[in-house]
Coordinates of C-alpha atoms in Angstrom, one line a residue:
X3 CA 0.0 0.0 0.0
X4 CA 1.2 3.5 -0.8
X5 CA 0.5 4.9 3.1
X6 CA 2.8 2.5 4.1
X7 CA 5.9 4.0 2.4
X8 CA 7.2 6.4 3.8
X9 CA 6.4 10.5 3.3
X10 CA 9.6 11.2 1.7
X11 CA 9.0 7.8 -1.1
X12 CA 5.4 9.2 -1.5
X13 CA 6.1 12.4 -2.4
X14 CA 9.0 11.3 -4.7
X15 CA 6.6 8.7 -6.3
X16 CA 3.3 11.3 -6.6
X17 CA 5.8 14.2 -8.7
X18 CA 7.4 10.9 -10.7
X19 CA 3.8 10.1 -11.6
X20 CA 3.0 13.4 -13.1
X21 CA 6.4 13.7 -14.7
X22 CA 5.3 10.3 -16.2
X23 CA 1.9 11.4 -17.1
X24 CA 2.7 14.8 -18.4
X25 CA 0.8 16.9 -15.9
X26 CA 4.5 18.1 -15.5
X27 CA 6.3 18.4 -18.6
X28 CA 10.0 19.0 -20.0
X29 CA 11.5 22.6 -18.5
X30 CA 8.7 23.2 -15.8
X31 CA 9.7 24.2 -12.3
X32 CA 8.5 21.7 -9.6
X33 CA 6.5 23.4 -6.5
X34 CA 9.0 25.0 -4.1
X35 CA 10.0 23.2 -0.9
X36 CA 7.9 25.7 0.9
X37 CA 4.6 24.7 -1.2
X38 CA 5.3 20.9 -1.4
X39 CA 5.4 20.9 2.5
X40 CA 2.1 23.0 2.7
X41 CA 0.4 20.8 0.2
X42 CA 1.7 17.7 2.1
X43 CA 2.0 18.6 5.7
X44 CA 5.4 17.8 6.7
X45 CA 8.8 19.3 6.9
X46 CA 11.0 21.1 4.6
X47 CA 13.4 18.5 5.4
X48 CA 10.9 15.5 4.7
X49 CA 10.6 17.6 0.6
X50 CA 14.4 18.0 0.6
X51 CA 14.7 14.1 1.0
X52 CA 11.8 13.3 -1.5
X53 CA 13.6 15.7 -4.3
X54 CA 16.7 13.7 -3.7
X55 CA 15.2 10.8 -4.2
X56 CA 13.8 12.4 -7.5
X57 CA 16.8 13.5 -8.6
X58 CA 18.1 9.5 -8.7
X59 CA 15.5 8.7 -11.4
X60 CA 17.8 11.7 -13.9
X61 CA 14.1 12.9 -14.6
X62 CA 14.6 16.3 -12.4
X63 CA 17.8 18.8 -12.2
X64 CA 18.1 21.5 -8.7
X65 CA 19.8 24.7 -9.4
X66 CA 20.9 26.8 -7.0
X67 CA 18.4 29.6 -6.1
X68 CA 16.0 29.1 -9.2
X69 CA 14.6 25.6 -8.1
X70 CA 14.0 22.3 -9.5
X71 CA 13.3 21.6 -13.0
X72 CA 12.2 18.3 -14.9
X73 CA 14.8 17.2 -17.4
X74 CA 13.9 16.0 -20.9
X75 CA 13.7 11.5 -21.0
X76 CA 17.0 10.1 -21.9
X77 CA 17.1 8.2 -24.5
X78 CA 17.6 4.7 -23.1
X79 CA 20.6 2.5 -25.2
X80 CA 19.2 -0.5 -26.8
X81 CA 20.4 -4.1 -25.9
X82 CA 19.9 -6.6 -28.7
X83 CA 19.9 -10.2 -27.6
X84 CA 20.6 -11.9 -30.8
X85 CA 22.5 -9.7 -32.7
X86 CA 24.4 -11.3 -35.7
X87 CA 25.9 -8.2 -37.0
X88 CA 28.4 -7.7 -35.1
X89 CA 32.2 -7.9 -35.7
X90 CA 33.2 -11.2 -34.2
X91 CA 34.3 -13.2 -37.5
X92 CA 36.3 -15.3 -35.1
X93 CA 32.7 -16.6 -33.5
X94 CA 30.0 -18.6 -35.9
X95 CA 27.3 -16.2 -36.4
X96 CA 25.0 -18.3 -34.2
X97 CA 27.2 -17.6 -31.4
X98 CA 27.5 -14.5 -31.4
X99 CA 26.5 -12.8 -27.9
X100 CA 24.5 -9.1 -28.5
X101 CA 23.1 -8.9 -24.7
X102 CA 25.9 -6.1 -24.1
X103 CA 28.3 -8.6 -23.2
X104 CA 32.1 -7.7 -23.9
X105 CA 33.0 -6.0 -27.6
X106 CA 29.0 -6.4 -28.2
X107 CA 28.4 -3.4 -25.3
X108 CA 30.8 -1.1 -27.0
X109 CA 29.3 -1.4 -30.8
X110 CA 25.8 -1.6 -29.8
X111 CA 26.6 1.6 -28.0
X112 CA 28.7 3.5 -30.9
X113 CA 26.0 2.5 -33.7
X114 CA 23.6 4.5 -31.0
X115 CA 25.4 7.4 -31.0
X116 CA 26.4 6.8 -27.4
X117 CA 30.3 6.3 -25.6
X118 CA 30.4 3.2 -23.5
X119 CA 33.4 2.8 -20.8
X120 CA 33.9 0.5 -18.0
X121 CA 36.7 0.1 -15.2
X122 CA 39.2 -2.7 -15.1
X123 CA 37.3 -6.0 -13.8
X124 CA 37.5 -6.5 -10.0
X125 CA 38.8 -10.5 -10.2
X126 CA 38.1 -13.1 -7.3
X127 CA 37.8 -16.5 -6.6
X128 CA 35.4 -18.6 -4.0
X129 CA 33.9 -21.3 -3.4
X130 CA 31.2 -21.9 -5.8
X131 CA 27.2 -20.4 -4.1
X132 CA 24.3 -23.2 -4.9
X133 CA 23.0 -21.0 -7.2
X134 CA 26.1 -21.2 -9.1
X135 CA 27.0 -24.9 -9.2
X136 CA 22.9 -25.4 -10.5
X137 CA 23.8 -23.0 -13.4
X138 CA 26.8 -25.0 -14.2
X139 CA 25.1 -28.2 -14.1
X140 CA 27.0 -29.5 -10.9
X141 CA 25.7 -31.5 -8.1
X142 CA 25.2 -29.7 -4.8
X143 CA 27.3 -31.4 -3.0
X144 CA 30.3 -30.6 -5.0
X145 CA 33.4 -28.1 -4.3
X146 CA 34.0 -25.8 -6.7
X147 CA 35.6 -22.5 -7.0
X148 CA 34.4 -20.1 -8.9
X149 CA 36.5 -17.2 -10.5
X150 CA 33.9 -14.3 -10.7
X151 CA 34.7 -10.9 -13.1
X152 CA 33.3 -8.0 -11.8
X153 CA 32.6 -4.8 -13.9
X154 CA 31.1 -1.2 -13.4
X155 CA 29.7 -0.3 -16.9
X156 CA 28.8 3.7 -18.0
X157 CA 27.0 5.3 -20.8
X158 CA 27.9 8.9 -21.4
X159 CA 30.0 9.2 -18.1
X160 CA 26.5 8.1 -16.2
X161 CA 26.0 4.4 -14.4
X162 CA 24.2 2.1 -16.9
X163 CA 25.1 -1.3 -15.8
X164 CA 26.9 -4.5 -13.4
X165 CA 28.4 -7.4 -15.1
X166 CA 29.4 -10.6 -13.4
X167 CA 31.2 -13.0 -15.6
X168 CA 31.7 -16.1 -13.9
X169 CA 34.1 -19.7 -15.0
X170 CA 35.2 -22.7 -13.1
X171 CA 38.5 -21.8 -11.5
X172 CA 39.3 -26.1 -13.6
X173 CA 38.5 -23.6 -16.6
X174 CA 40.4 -20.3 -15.8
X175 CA 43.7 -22.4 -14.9
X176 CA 43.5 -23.4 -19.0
X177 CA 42.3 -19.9 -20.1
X178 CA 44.3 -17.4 -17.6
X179 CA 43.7 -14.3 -18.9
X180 CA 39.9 -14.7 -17.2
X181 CA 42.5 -14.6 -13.7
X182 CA 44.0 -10.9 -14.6
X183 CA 42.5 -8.1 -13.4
X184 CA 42.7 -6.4 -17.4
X185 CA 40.0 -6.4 -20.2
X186 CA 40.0 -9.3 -22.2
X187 CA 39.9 -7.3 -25.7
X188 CA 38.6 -9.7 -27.7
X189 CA 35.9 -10.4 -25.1
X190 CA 35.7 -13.8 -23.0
X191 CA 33.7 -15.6 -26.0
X192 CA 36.1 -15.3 -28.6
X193 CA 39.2 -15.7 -26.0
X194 CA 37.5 -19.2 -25.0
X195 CA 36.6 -20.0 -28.7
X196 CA 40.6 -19.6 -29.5
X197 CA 41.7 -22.0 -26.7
X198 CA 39.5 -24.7 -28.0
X199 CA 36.0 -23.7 -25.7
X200 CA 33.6 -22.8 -28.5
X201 CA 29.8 -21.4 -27.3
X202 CA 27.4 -22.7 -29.5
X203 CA 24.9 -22.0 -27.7
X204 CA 22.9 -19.8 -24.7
X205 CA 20.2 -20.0 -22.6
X206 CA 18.9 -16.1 -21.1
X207 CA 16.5 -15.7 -18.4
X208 CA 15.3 -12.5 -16.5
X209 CA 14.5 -10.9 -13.1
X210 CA 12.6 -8.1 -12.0
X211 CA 13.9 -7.4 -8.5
X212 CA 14.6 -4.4 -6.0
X213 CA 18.7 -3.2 -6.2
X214 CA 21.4 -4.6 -3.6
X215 CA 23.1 -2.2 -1.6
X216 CA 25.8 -2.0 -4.2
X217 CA 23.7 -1.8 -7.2
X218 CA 21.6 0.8 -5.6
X219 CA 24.7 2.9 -4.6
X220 CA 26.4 2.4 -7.9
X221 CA 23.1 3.4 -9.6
X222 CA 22.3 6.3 -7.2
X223 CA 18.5 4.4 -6.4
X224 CA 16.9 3.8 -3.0
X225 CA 16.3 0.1 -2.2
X226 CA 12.7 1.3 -2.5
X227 CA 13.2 2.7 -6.3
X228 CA 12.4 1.2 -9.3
X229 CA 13.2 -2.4 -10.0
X230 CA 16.3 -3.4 -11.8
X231 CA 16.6 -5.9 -14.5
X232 CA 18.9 -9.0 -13.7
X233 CA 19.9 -10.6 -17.5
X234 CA 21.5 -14.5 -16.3
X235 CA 23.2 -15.6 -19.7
X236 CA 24.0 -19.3 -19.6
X237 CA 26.6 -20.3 -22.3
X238 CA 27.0 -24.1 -23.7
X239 CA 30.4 -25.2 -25.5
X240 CA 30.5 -27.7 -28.2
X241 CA 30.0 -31.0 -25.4
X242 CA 26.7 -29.4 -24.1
X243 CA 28.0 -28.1 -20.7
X244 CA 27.5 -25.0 -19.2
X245 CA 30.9 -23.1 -19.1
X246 CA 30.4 -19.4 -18.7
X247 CA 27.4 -17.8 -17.1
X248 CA 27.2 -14.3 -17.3
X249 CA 25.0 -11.9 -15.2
X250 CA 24.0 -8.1 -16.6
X251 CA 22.7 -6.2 -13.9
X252 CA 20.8 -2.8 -15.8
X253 CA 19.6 0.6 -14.4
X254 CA 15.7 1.1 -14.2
X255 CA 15.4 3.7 -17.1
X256 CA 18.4 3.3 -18.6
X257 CA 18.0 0.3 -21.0
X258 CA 15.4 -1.0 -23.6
X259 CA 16.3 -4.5 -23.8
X260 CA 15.0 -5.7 -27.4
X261 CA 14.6 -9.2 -29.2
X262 CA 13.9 -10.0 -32.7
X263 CA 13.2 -13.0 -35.1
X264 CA 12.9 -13.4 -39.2
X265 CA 12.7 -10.5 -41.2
X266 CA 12.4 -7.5 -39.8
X267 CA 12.8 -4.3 -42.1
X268 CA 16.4 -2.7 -41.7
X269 CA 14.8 0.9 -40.3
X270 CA 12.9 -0.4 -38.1
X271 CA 16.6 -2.4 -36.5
X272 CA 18.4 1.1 -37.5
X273 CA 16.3 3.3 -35.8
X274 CA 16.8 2.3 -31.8

């Protein structure tokens, strides 16, 4: 029930809904502090937390004695999931990942007119979680560790995305660049597909879920903002077994996650 968030989240939520709707529009000046705690009956402070929270969501912009404005919608950058066009020769076309994994993050960005960076993976190794030894097709009972490759992933100089690469540490002894903490510039499928580990194939599931504490400070949400979008990416090699499993972790607002089949016209693919 909305009464049972608190003031702060319902005022945030109630100028978000008429930002959505269009009640307030592109360039208009929100209601001062002053009026919003009037018109809700709390405290100055209780309107300065809520237009924080607003200001997490990029929809609004505070400027120093004039107030706070709405900002136009950015335009969200488009994640194909089966893209076959893009420069991999290396990988059969079937194989090729789209899903803003590796290389695919940087094109998909650059054809959309937008600069993609990301800092230096954050490599470590554990023992495998149960979660992680059912996506690799282990029994429960069995210990495993598990390199993980963690990266922070921006659009424009702003926080679009986490990505969590994960291998058996069996399979990151053969392939050892996945153990350095530098990008693999090829990207991880086509390093694997030169040392003999070929994907053929992928399975990709989703989740609708509130942020972690980490995603929700790397993001700049509250825990009780909008939901993320968890992308799991399971890759088969050329035996049938799971080897690489890949989690995308996106920004509410930031992404427009796409999927097509057969022949769709070329403007229509052009114009994300």
């Amino acid at each position: 029930m909305a009464d049972a968030l608190p003031k702060y989240l319902q005022i945030a939520k109630d100028l978000q809904r008429q930002i959505e709707e269009g009640t307030l529009k592109a360039g208009d000046r929100l209601p001062t502090e002053s009026e919003l705690a009037a018109r809700w009956k709390v405290s100055t402070s209780t309107v300065k937390d809520a237009l924080s929270e607003l200001r997490k969501s990029g929809r609004v912009q505070t400027r120093p004695r004039e107030g706070t404005f709405v900002l136009p919608r950015r335009r969200p950058l488009t994640i194909t999931l089966n893209d076959r066009e893009l420069d991999m020769p290396q990988v059969p076309a079937e194989s090729r990942m789209g899903g803003g994994e590796g290389r695919a993050f940087r094109q998909e960005a650059e054809r959309q007119g937008f600069q993609a960076t990301w800092d230096l993976p954050e490599v470590t190794v554990g023992p495998a979680e149960p979660w992680q030894l059912e996506a690799f097709g282990l029994p429960p009972d069995q210990r495993v560790q598990i390199v993980q490759r963690k990266q922070r992933r921006f659009i424009d100089g702003e926080p679009n995305s986490l990505q969590y690469s994960y291998f058996t540490l069996e399979l990151a002894l053969k392939a050892p660049l996945l153990l350095n903490g530098e990008d693999i510039e090829q990207g991880h499928v086509a390093y694997l597909a030169e040392l003999g580990f070929v994907q053929v194939g992928y399975l990709d599931e989703f989740d609708a879920r509130p942020p972690h504490r980490d995603e929700a400070e790397f993001f700049g949400l509250s825990r009780d903002s909008l939901a993320v979008i968890e992308h799991s990416r399971t890759a088969y090699d050329q035996d049938g077994k799971p080897f690489r499993l890949t989690v995308t972790v996106y920004r509410p607002r930031s992404n427009k996650i796409r999927f097509y089949a057969g022949k769709v016209p070329p403007s229509v693919l052009e114009g994300s």
